[in-house]
Tab-separated table of C-alpha atoms and ligand atoms in Angstrom:
chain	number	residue	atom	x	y	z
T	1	UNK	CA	0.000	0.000	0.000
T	2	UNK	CA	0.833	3.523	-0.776
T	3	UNK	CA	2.128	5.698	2.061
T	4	UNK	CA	1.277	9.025	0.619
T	5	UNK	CA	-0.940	11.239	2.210
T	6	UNK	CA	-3.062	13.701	0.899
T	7	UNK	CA	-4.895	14.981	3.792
T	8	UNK	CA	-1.412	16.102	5.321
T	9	UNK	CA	0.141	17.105	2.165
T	10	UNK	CA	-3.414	19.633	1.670
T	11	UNK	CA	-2.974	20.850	5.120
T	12	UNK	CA	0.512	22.194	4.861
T	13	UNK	CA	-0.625	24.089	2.691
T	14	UNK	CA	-0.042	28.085	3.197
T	15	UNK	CA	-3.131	29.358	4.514
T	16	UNK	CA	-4.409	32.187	2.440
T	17	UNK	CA	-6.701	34.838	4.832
T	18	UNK	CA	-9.116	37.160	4.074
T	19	UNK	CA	-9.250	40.617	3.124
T	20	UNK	CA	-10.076	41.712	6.895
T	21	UNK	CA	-7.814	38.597	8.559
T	22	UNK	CA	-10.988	36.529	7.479
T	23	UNK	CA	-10.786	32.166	7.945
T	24	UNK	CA	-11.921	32.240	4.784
T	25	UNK	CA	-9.607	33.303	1.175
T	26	UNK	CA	-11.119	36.629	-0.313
T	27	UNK	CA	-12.941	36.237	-3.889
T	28	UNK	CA	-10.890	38.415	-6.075
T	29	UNK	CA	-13.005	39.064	-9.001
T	30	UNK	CA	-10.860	41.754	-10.920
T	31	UNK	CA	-9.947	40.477	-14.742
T	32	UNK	CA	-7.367	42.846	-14.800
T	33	UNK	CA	-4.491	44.429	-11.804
T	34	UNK	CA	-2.181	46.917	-11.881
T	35	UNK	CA	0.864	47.098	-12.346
T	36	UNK	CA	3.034	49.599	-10.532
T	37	UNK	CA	5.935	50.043	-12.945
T	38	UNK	CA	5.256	50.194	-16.315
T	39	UNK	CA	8.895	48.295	-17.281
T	40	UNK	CA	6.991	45.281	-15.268
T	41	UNK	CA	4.627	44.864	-17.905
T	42	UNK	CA	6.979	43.593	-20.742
T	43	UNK	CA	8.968	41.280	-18.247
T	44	UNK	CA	5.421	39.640	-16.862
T	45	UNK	CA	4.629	38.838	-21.017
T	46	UNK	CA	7.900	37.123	-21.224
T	47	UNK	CA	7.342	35.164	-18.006
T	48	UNK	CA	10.427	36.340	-16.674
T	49	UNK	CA	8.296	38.283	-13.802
T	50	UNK	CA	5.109	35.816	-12.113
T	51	UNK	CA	3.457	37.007	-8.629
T	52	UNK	CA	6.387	34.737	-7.153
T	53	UNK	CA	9.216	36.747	-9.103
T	54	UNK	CA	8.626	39.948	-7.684
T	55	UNK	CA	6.166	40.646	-10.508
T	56	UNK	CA	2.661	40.511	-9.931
T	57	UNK	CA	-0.981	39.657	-11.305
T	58	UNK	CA	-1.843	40.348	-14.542
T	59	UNK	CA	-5.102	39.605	-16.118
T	60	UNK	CA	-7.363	36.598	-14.943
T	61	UNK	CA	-7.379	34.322	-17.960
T	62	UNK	CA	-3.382	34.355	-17.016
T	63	UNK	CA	-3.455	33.445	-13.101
T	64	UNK	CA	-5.932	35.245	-10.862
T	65	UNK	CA	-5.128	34.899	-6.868
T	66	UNK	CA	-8.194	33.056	-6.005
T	67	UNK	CA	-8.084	30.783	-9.030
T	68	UNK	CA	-4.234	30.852	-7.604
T	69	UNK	CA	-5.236	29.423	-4.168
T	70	UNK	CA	-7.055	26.382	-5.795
T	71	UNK	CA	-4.543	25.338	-8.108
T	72	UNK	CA	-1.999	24.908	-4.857
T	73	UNK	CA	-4.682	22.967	-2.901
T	74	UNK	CA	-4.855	20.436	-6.310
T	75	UNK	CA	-0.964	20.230	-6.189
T	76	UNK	CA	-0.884	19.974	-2.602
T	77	UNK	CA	-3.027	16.773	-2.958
T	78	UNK	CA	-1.817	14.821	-5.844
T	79	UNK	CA	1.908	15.961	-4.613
T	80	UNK	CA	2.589	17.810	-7.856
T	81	UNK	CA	4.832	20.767	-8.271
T	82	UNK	CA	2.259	22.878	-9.529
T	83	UNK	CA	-1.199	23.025	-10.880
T	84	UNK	CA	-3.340	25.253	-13.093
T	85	UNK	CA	-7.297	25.048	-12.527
T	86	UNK	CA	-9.650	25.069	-15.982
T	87	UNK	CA	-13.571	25.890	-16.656
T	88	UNK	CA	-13.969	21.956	-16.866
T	89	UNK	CA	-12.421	18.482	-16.678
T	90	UNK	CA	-12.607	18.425	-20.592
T	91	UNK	CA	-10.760	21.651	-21.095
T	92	UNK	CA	-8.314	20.129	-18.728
T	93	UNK	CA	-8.178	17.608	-20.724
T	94	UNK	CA	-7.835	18.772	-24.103
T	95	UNK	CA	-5.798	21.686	-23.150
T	96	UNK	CA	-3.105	18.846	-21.712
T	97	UNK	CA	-3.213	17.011	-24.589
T	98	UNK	CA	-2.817	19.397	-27.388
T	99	UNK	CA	0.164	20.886	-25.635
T	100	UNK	CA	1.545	17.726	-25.706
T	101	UNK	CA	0.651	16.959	-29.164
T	102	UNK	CA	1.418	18.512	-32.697
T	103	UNK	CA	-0.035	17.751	-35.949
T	104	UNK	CA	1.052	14.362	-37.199
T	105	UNK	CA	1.188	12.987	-33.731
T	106	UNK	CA	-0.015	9.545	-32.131
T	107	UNK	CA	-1.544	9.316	-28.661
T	108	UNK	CA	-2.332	5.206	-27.137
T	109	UNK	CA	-5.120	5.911	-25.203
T	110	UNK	CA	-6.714	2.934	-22.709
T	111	UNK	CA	-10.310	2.375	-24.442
T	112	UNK	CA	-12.419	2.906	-21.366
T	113	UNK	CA	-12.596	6.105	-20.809
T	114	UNK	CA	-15.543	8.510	-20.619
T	115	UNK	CA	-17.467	9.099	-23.574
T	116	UNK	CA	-16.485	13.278	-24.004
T	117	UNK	CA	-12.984	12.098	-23.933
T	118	UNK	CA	-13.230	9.348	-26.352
T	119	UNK	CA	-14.880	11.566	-28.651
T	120	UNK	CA	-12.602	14.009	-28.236
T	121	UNK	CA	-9.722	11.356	-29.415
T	122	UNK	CA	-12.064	9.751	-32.155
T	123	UNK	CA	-13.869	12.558	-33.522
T	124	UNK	CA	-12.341	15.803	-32.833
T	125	UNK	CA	-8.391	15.353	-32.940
T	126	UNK	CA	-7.932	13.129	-35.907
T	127	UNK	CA	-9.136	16.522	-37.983
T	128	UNK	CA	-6.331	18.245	-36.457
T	129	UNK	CA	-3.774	15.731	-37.753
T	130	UNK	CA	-3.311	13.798	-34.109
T	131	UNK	CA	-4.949	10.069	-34.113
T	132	UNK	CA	-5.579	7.616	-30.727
T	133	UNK	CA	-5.272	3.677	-30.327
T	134	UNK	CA	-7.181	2.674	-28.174
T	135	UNK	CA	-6.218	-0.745	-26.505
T	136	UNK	CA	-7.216	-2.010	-22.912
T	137	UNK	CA	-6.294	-0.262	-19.797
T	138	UNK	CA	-5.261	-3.644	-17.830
T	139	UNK	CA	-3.102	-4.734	-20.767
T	140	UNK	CA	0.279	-2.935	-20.310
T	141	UNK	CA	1.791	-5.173	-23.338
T	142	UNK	CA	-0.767	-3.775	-25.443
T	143	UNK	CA	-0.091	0.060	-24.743
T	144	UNK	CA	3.602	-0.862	-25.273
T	145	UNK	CA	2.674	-2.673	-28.921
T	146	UNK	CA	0.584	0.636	-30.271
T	147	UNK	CA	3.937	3.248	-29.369
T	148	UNK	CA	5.488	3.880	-32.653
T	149	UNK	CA	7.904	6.695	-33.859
T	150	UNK	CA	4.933	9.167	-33.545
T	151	UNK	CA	3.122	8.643	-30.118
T	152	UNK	CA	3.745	11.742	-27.484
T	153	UNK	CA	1.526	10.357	-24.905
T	154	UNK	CA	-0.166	7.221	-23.053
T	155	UNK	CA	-3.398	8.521	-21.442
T	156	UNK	CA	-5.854	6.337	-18.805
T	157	UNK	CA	-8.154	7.018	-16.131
T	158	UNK	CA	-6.703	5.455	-12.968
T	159	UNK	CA	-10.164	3.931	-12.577
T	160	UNK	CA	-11.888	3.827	-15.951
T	161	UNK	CA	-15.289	5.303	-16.394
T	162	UNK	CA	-17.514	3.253	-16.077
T	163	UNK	CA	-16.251	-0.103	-16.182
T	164	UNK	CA	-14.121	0.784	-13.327
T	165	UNK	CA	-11.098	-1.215	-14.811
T	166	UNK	CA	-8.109	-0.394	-12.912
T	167	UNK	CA	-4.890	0.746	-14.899
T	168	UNK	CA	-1.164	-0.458	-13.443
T	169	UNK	CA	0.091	3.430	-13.233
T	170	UNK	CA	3.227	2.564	-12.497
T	171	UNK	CA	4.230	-0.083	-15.596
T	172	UNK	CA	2.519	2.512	-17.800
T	173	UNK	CA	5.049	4.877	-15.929
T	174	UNK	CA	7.989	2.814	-16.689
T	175	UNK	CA	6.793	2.311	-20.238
T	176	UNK	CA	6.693	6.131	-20.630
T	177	UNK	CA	9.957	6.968	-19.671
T	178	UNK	CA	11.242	4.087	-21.390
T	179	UNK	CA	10.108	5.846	-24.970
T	180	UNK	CA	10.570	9.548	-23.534
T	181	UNK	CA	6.448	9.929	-23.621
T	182	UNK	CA	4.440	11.588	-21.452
T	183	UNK	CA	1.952	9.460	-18.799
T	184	UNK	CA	-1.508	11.633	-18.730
T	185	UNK	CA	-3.700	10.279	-15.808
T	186	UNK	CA	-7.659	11.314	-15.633
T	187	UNK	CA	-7.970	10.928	-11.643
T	188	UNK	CA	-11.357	12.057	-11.713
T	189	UNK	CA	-13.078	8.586	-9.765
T	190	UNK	CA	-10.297	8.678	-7.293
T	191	UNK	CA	-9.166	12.260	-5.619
T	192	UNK	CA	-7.363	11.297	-2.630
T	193	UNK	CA	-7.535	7.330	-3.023
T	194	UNK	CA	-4.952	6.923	-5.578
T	195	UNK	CA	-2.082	9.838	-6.275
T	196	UNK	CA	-1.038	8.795	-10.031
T	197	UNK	CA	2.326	11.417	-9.689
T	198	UNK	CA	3.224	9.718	-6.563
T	199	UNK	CA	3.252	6.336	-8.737
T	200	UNK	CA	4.764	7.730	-11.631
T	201	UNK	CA	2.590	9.492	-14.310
T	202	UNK	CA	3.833	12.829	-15.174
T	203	UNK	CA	0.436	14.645	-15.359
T	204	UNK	CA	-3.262	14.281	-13.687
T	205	UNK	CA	-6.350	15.578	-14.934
T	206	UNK	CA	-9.523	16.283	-12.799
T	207	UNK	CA	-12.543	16.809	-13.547
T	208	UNK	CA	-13.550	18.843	-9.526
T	209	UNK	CA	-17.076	18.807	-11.233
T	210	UNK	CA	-17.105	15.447	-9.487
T	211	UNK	CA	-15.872	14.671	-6.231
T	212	UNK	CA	-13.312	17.239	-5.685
T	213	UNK	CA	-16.137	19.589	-5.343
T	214	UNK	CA	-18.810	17.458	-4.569
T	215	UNK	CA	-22.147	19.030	-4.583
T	216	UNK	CA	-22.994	18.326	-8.165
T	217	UNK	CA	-23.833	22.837	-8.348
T	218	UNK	CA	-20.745	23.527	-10.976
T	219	UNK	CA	-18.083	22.521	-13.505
T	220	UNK	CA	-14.451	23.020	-12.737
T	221	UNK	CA	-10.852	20.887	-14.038
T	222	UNK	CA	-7.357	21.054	-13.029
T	223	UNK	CA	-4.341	19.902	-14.420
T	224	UNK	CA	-1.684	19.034	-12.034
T	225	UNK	CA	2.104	18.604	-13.403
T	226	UNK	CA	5.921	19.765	-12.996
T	227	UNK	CA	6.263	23.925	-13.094
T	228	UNK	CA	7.607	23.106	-16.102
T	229	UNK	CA	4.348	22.042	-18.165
T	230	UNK	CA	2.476	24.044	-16.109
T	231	UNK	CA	4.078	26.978	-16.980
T	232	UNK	CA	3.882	26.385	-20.417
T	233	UNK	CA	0.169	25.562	-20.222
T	234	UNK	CA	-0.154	29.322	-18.867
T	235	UNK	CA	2.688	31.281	-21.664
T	236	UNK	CA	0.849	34.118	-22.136
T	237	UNK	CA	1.994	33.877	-26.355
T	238	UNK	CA	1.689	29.779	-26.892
T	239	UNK	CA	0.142	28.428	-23.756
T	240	UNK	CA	-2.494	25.897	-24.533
T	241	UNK	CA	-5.012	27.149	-21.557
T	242	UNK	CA	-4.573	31.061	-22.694
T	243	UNK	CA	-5.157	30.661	-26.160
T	244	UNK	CA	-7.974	28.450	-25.420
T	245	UNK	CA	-9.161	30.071	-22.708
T	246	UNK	CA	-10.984	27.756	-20.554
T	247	UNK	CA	-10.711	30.260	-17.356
T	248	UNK	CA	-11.817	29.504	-14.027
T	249	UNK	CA	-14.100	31.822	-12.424
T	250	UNK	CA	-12.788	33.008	-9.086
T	251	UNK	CA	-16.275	32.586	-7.295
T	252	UNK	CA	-16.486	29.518	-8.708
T	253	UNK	CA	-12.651	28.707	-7.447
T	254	UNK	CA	-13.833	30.075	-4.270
T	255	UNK	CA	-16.870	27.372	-3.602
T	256	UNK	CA	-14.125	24.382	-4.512
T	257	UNK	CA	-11.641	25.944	-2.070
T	258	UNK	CA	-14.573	25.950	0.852
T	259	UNK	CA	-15.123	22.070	-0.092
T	260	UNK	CA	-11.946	20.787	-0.253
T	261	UNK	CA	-11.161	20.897	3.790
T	262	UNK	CA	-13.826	17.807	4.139
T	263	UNK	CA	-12.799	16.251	0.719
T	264	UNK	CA	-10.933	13.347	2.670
T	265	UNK	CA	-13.679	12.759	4.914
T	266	UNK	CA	-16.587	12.462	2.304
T	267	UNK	CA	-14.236	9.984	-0.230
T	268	UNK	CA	-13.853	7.974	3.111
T	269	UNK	CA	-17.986	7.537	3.314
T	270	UNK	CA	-18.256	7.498	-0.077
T	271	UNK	CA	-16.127	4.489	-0.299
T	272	UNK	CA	-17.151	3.165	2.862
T	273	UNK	CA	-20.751	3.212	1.915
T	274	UNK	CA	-20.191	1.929	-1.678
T	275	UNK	CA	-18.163	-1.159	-0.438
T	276	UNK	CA	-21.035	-2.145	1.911
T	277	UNK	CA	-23.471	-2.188	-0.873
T	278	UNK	CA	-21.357	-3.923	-3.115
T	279	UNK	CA	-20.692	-6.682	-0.516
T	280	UNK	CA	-24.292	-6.765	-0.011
T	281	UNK	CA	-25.378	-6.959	-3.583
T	282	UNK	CA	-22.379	-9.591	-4.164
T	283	UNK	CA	-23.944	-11.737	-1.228
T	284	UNK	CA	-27.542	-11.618	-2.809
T	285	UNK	CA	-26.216	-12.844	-5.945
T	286	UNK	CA	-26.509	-9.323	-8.123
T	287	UNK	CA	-24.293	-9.071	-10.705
T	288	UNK	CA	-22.109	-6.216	-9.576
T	289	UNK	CA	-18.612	-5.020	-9.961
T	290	UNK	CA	-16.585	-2.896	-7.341
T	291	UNK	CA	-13.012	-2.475	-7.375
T	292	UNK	CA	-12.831	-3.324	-3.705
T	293	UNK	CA	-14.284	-6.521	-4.091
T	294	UNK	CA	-11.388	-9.162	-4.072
T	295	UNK	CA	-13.564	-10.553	-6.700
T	296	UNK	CA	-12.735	-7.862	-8.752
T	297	UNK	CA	-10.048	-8.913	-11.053
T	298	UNK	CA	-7.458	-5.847	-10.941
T	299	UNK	CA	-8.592	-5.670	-6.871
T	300	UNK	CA	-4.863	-6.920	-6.087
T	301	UNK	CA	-3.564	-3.831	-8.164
T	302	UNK	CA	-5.660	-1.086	-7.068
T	303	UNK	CA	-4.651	-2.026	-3.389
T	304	UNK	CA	-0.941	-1.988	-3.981
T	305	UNK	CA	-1.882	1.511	-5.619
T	306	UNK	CA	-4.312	2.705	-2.990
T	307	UNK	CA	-3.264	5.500	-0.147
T	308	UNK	CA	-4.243	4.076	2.995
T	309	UNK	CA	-8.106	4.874	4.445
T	310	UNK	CA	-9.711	5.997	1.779
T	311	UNK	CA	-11.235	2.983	0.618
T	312	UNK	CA	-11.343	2.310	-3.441
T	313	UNK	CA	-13.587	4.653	-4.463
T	314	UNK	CA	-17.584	5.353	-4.353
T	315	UNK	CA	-18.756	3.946	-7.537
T	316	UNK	CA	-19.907	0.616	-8.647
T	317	UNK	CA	-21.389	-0.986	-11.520
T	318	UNK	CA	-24.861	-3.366	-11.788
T	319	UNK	CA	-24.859	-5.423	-15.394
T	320	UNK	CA	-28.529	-5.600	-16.233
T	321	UNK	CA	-27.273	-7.099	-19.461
T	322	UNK	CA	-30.347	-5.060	-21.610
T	323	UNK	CA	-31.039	-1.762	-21.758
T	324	UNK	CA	-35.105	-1.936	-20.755
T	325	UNK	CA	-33.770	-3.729	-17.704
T	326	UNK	CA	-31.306	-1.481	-16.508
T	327	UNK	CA	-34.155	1.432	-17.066
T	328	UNK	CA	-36.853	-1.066	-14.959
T	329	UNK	CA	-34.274	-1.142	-12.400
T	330	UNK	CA	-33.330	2.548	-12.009
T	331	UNK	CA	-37.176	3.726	-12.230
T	332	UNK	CA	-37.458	1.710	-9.048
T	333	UNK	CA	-34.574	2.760	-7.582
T	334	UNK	CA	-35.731	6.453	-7.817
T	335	UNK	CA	-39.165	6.624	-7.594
T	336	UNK	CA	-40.274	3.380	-5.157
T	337	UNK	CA	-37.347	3.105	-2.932
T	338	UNK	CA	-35.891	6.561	-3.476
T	339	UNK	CA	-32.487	5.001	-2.855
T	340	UNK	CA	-31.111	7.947	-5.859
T	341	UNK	CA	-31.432	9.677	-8.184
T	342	UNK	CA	-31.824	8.905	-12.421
T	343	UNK	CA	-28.933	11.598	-13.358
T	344	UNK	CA	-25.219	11.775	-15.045
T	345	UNK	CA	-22.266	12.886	-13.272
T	346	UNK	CA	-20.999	11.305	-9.897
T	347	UNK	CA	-19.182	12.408	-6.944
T	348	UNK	CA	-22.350	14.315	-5.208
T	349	UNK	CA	-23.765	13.381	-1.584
T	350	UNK	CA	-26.689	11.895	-2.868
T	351	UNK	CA	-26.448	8.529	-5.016
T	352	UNK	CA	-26.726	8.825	-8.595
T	353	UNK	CA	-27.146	6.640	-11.245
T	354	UNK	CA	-27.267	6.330	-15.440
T	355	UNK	CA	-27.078	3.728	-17.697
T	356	UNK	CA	-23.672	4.415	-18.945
T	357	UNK	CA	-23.918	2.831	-22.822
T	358	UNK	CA	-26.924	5.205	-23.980
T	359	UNK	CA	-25.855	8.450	-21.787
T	360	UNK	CA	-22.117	9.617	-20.355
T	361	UNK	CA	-20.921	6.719	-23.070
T	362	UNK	CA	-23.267	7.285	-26.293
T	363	UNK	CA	-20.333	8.868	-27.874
T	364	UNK	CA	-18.912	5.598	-28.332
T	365	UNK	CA	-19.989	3.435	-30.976
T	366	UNK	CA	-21.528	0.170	-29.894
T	367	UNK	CA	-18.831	-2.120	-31.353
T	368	UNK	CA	-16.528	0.153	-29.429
T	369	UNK	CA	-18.428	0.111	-26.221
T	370	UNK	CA	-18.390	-3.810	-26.477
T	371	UNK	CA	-14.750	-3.753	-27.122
T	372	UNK	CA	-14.425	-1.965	-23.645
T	373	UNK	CA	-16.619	-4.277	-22.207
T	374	UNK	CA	-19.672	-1.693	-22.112
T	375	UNK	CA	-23.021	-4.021	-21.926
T	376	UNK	CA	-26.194	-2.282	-22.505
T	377	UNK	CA	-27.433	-2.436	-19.506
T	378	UNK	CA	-24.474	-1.879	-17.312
T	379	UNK	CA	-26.034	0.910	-14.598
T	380	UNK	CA	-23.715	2.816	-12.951
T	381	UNK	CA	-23.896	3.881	-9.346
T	382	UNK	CA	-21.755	6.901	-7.753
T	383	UNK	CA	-22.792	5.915	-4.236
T	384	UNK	CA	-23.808	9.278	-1.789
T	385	UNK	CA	-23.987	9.313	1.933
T	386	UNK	CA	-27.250	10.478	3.093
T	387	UNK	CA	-29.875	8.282	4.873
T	388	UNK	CA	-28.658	5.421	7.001
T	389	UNK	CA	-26.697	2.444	5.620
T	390	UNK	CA	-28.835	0.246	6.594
T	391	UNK	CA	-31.780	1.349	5.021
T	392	UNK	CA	-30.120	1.683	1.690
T	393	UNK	CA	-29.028	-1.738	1.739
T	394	UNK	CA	-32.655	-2.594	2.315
T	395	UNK	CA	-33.854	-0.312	-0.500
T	396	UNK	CA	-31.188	-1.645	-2.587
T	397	UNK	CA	-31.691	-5.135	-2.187
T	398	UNK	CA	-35.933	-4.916	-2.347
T	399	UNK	CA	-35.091	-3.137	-6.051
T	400	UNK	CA	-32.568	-5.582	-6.949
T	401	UNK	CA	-35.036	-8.704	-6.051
T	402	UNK	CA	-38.062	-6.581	-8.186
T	403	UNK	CA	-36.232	-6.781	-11.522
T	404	UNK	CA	-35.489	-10.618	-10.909
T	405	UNK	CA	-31.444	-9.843	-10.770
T	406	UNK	CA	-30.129	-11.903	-7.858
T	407	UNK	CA	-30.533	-16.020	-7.566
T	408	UNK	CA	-29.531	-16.062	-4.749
L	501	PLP	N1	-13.219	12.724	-16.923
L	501	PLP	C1	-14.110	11.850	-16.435
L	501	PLP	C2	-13.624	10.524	-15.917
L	501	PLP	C3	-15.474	12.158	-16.417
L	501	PLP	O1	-16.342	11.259	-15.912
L	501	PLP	C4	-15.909	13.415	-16.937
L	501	PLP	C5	-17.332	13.784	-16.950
L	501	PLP	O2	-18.217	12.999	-16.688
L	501	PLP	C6	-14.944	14.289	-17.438
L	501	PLP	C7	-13.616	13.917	-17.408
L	501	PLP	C8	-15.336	15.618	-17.993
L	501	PLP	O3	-15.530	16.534	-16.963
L	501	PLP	P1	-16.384	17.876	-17.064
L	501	PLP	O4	-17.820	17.475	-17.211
L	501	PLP	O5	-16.078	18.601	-15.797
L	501	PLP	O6	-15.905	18.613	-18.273
């Protein structure tokens, strides 16, 4: 097990006070600051001169100090030299990847991944000139057989979405530096539980839409990486996130900051709460998949990759096998037993649940999605911690035994 820990690593973090010596960072909303000397102004566009280089802030597409705060908090926790925060995990995304990747380039990219992303790979970047294999995220051998003269990157989630295949971070680490390519790392399903830099990969991706933040009210990505990359991410004449733009609004910044403090403490009861009803739903004979299951077949991995206490993560998956079945069984869940909600995205205090192939996965084509191991009906559950345990297990288990999905 991993001895890294994220909690600490977050706390030592400089506290930032208010305005008026408040507990709490001030929003700084300006777009633009001033600058005192005007021969400043030349040396901050050459990035000789940052806020840390006796320079100061500039405009807030370019670093803004509440948007500032954040981005240390997110490389505080993945233990990352620095970080840059983004409107969304798939600006943090592409952003990463097309500053890693020129026209003519080659990414291998694990083939479960969520559906905006594959897209993004399959659709969108081939017309810019950069193409994706896609091969499977346990199958190291394979990443290492799709490299060729070309490829700039390996990409995975740590956890895939949704099939919640586990990737072996640090082979695909080793195989990376072995052919002078980058590791990219989508930590999204796992803040805290698994630090991908700590085991190698040389960037992580977030989408804070999800746990990070945790109350399912905004959209928000980071990118966490060496100074290095980061700093070329923000070059005010090249950098991938200024051209683009994808700017994080300090209020927005602000909420994440306020949620982060108990981040630790809700992935705890996330997992501990999704582990319960997986064992549960395992001992009734529903089909179900949960990384902490020793059933699971990568469970060995993830818990050679896991930091201790918090658990492996608050989603599992139910395979209904068909479509109308998965929909039979989430109608219940909702509206009899009221165990969650029917909604995308994961991450938020209450439980919700989609059926992955015809929502956060239509991008994908069905041969694709089968390739990935994708059924139909798989129904994916980002467990929340309201209501007692015991009653969901109840509420889960009456639904379950409704649609006919447990022999036992
Ligand atoms: N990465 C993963 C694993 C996701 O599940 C999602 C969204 O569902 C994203 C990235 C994209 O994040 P956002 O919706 O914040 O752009």
């Amino acid at each position: 097990m991993k001895n890294y820990n994220p909690e600490q690593t977050l706390c030592e973090v400089r506290r930032e006070f208010g305005e008026h010596g408040g507990v709490t960072p001030s929003i700084s909303r300006s777009s633009t600051f001033t600058v005192m000397e005007p021969g400043i102004m030349p040396e901050i566009f050459d990035g000789i001169r940052g806020p840390d280089k006796g320079g100061c802030f500039l405009y807030s597409r370019h670093f803004n100090p509440t948007v500032d705060i954040l981005s240390r908090y997110l490389s505080a926790m993945e233990g990352s030299e620095a970080a840059v925060c983004t409107a969304s995990g798939m600006s943090a995304i592409s952003c990463t990847l097309l500053q890693l990747c020129n026209h003519g380039d080659h990414i291998v990219s694990s083939n479960t991944i969520y559906g905006g992303t594959h897209a993004l790979l399959e659709e969108l970047f081939p017309q810019m000139g950069i193409t994706t294999t896609f091969v499977d995220p346990t199958d190291t051998a394979a990443f290492e057989a799709s490299i060729t003269a070309k490829t700039r990157v390996i990409y995975t989630e740590a956890v895939g979405n949704p099939t919640l295949k586990v990737a072996d971070i640090p082979a695909l680490s080793k195989l990376a530096n072995k052919h002078s390519i980058k590791l990219v790392v989508d930590n999204t399903f796992t803040p805290m539980v698994i630090s991908p830099i700590q085991l190698g990969a040389d960037i992580v991706v977030h989408s804070m839409t999800k746990f990070i933040n945790g109350a399912s009210d905004l959209i928000a990505g980071a990118i966490c990486a060496e100074k290095d990359f980061i700093y070329k991410l923000m070059d005010l004449h090249t950098g991938r996130v200024m051209l683009l733009g994808p700017t994080l609004d300090p209020r927005v910044a602000f909420d994440i900051i306020q949620r982060i403090p108990h981040l630790a403490i809700r992935m705890r009861e996330h997992s501990l709460r999704a582990m319960a009803i997986a064992g549960h739903l395992e001992k009734i004979g529903a089909p179900v998949t949960y990384p902490g299951l020793t059933s699971h077949p990568q469970h060995k991995l993830l818990k050679s990759l896991i930091n201790k206490s918090y658990g492996y993560g608050g989603i599992l998956i139910i395979d209904c096998k068909t479509k109308s079945k998965a929909e039979e069984l989430m109608s219940i869940l909702q509206n009899k037993e009221r165990f969650g909600y029917i909604a995308v995205s994961l991450g938020y205090y209450d439980t919700l649940i989609s059926c992955s192939g015809s929502s956060t996965s239509s991008e994908i084509p069905p041969e694709d999605q089968l390739k990935m191991g994708l059924s139909p009906g798989l129904l994916r559950l980002a467990i929340g911690f309201t209501g007692s345990l015991a009653a969901r297990l109840e509420q889960i288990e009456r639904a379950v035994k409704a649609v006919g999905l447990n022999p036992n």
